[in-house]
Amino acid sequence: MKIGIIGIGNIGGTLARKLAFAGHEVRVANSKGADAVRPFAEEIGATASDTTGAISGADLVIMSIPLPAIEKVPKDLFNDVPASVPVVDTSNYYPGLRDPQIPDLDAGEVESVWVSRQLGRPVIKAFNNILAHSLAELGQPEGSAGRLAVAVAGDDGAAKQLVMGIVNEVGFDPVDGGPLAESWRQQPATPGYCCDYDTATMRKALDVAIKGEAAKKRDQLVSKMGTLGPSPTHDDIVAMNRSLNPLQ
């Protein structure tokens, strides 16, 4: 499969590495141009490109850039990309902690619905509710006991199934998160966000999420992060996330 990945940070870079290793034709890009990503591309066996080149002819596009940067993406970027090509959004909104305020999101618009509006095309929400360490180190073969799960939300059934196949391929159980309008269930500070849950627990976490509650709890993350010290472990971060929404 030809896969274009825009953004090579913790999530995008890990996906690029895993998918190139699996034999896909991966092209990587960021806002700084092909030369900026060339060393990484050569290291993992991918092709360095600019953003237009990365998505041209792709069977799948993964957008893994900070959510505020979505507004700066050229409005015509996807004009020549067929509507059948899934575009994955891995972003999250952290106002006050990392991101500037975005009024539409503060007013309650679902994050990936907002992303879809900015890009001018439908997106599939995936790989946003798993920690980078988990994605890089904790994948397991299909059928493994306790295999971690990743939620996938979107409106196009065929596109969602393709992305769920990629989730499985990189080592995780895909869990259907419903339509894009329901992807708030996997946003930061929800019960299923970055908690290293297996399939059954992830399904429960998505189901018990209450709309509007996450934004209130998200604001607690700043103070909770402060209690973890300068070098929190992966287990510390998972425990903190779980403490926001203890499951019965």
XYZ file of C-alpha atoms in Angstrom:
248
model
C 0.000 0.000 0.000
C 1.192 3.543 -0.728
C 0.958 5.555 2.483
C 1.641 9.275 2.862
C 2.437 10.506 6.363
C 2.537 14.219 7.131
C 4.289 14.788 10.450
C 7.060 12.604 11.883
C 6.736 13.331 15.585
C 6.138 10.662 18.205
C 2.997 9.208 16.625
C 3.572 9.908 12.935
C 7.218 8.860 13.100
C 6.400 5.615 14.891
C 3.673 4.766 12.390
C 6.032 5.543 9.505
C 8.685 3.248 10.970
C 6.266 0.378 11.597
C 4.508 0.627 8.250
C 7.759 0.860 6.276
C 9.064 -2.181 8.149
C 5.851 -4.018 7.220
C 6.635 -3.465 3.547
C 4.388 -0.533 2.673
C 5.603 2.210 0.357
C 5.815 5.061 2.844
C 6.406 8.697 1.987
C 7.000 11.151 4.820
C 6.770 14.923 4.925
C 6.465 17.881 7.235
C 6.078 21.618 6.887
C 9.841 22.152 6.436
C 10.214 20.309 3.137
C 11.760 17.078 1.906
C 15.318 17.834 3.017
C 14.193 18.193 6.624
C 12.752 14.663 6.738
C 15.354 12.961 4.543
C 17.599 11.619 7.344
C 14.611 10.024 9.070
C 13.239 8.651 5.801
C 16.570 7.062 4.916
C 16.849 5.561 8.388
C 13.504 3.752 8.175
C 13.415 2.928 4.475
C 10.815 5.506 3.482
C 10.846 8.265 0.861
C 11.319 11.912 1.828
C 8.875 14.298 0.206
C 7.077 17.579 0.516
C 3.456 17.507 1.655
C 2.014 17.470 -1.866
C 4.301 14.684 -2.991
C 3.610 12.610 0.117
C -0.093 12.347 -0.580
C -0.001 12.176 -4.398
C -1.112 8.711 -5.503
C -1.423 7.511 -1.903
C -3.864 4.797 -0.853
C -3.907 6.173 2.695
C -2.907 9.508 4.214
C -2.017 9.997 7.874
C -2.063 13.545 9.232
C -0.010 13.553 12.419
C 0.626 17.216 13.113
C -0.359 19.371 16.120
C -4.020 20.260 15.960
C -3.476 24.065 15.723
C -1.245 23.479 12.673
C -4.236 22.019 10.824
C -5.452 25.585 10.226
C -2.240 26.308 8.294
C -2.599 23.375 5.903
C -3.242 24.714 2.359
C -6.955 24.537 1.617
C -6.283 22.917 -1.751
C -3.886 20.243 -0.458
C -6.323 17.388 -1.040
C -7.898 18.674 -4.253
C -6.278 15.955 -6.369
C -6.610 13.146 -3.816
C -9.582 10.852 -4.632
C -12.434 10.916 -2.149
C -11.952 7.166 -1.649
C -8.528 7.688 -0.025
C -8.876 7.686 3.789
C -7.303 10.581 5.664
C -6.435 9.733 9.265
C -6.386 12.448 11.928
C -4.235 11.597 14.969
C -4.427 15.027 16.636
C -5.620 16.096 20.087
C -6.535 19.453 21.621
C -4.677 20.557 24.753
C -5.602 24.211 25.397
C -3.605 25.820 28.163
C -1.159 22.943 28.275
C 0.239 22.944 24.752
C -2.181 24.600 22.334
C -3.650 28.080 21.891
C -7.390 28.407 22.435
C -9.573 27.538 19.451
C -13.010 29.132 19.976
C -14.976 26.533 17.982
C -13.516 23.701 20.042
C -13.991 25.600 23.293
C -17.651 25.978 22.281
C -17.954 22.200 22.039
C -17.288 21.276 18.407
C -15.870 17.757 18.170
C -12.140 17.951 17.478
C -12.009 15.777 14.376
C -15.196 17.310 12.984
C -13.337 20.615 13.193
C -10.298 19.032 11.509
C -12.515 17.720 8.732
C -13.870 21.235 8.159
C -10.374 22.702 7.964
C -9.180 20.090 5.470
C -12.361 20.192 3.428
C -12.826 16.428 3.422
C -13.869 13.592 5.741
C -11.323 12.156 8.154
C -10.967 9.005 10.224
C -9.999 9.582 13.856
C -7.376 7.045 14.975
C -4.099 6.694 16.871
C -4.978 9.688 19.023
C -5.904 7.710 22.136
C -2.701 5.729 22.527
C 0.538 6.930 24.102
C 3.625 7.128 21.892
C 5.494 4.600 24.067
C 2.590 2.179 23.841
C 2.426 2.541 20.064
C 6.165 2.016 19.702
C 6.761 -0.730 22.252
C 3.575 -2.514 23.319
C 2.098 -3.861 20.089
C 1.422 -7.598 19.990
C 0.427 -10.177 17.368
C -3.266 -10.560 16.617
C -4.953 -12.868 19.112
C -2.499 -12.171 21.951
C -4.049 -12.133 25.406
C -4.389 -8.606 26.777
C -3.560 -6.984 23.450
C -4.060 -3.207 23.719
C -6.817 -1.496 21.759
C -7.043 1.651 19.634
C -10.338 3.414 18.882
C -11.218 4.270 15.273
C -14.077 6.659 14.460
C -15.398 7.832 11.117
C -18.359 7.992 8.759
C -17.121 6.030 5.735
C -17.372 2.311 6.404
C -14.802 1.244 3.813
C -12.303 3.883 4.927
C -12.784 2.921 8.551
C -12.219 -0.765 7.793
C -8.985 0.034 5.964
C -7.707 2.062 8.912
C -8.780 -0.636 11.366
C -6.693 -3.062 9.324
C -3.674 -0.781 9.744
C -4.293 -0.642 13.511
C -4.255 -4.425 13.589
C -1.146 -4.577 11.417
C 0.896 -2.379 13.759
C -0.008 -4.520 16.759
C -3.287 -3.386 18.303
C -6.945 -4.378 18.379
C -9.101 -1.851 16.502
C -12.296 -0.837 18.294
C -15.050 0.880 16.306
C -15.610 4.272 17.905
C -18.707 5.046 15.841
C -19.243 7.983 13.469
C -16.963 11.014 13.484
C -19.516 12.998 15.492
C -18.996 10.462 18.299
C -15.188 10.711 18.246
C -15.386 12.979 21.298
C -15.503 9.666 23.176
C -11.774 9.166 22.477
C -10.592 12.743 23.023
C -8.229 13.735 25.882
C -9.486 13.114 29.427
C -12.211 10.679 28.361
C -12.296 7.208 29.970
C -10.691 5.553 26.926
C -7.895 8.068 26.389
C -4.336 6.741 26.668
C -5.096 4.197 29.379
C -3.556 1.067 27.804
C -6.841 -0.853 27.827
C -7.625 -4.111 26.077
C -10.558 -4.432 23.692
C -13.279 -5.179 26.225
C -12.191 -2.396 28.565
C -11.792 0.087 25.712
C -15.310 -0.718 24.511
C -16.641 -0.071 28.009
C -14.618 3.141 28.322
C -16.019 4.519 25.074
C -19.562 3.575 26.060
C -19.486 5.239 29.500
C -18.019 8.545 28.259
C -20.271 11.524 28.974
C -20.276 14.358 26.460
C -18.924 17.605 27.872
C -17.228 16.030 30.892
C -13.813 15.593 29.304
C -13.164 19.322 28.870
C -13.608 19.845 32.605
C -11.328 16.942 33.487
C -8.770 17.906 30.856
C -8.074 21.055 32.834
C -7.020 18.847 35.765
C -4.203 17.369 33.695
C -1.925 20.358 34.237
C -2.002 19.977 38.014
C -1.867 16.180 37.864
C 1.141 16.275 35.547
C 2.841 18.538 38.055
C 2.579 15.897 40.739
C 4.426 13.320 38.642
C 7.777 15.061 38.818
C 10.201 15.897 36.016
C 10.594 12.356 34.672
C 7.324 10.418 34.949
C 7.395 6.808 33.813
C 5.019 5.377 31.257
C 3.167 3.576 34.038
C 2.849 6.857 35.950
C 1.188 8.525 32.968
C -1.179 5.613 32.361
C -2.171 5.582 36.035
C -2.789 9.333 35.941
C -5.017 9.017 32.876
C -6.968 6.173 34.443
C -7.427 8.154 37.652
C -9.411 10.812 35.781
C -12.168 8.303 34.966
C -11.998 5.192 37.158
C -13.968 2.353 35.575
C -16.199 0.252 37.803
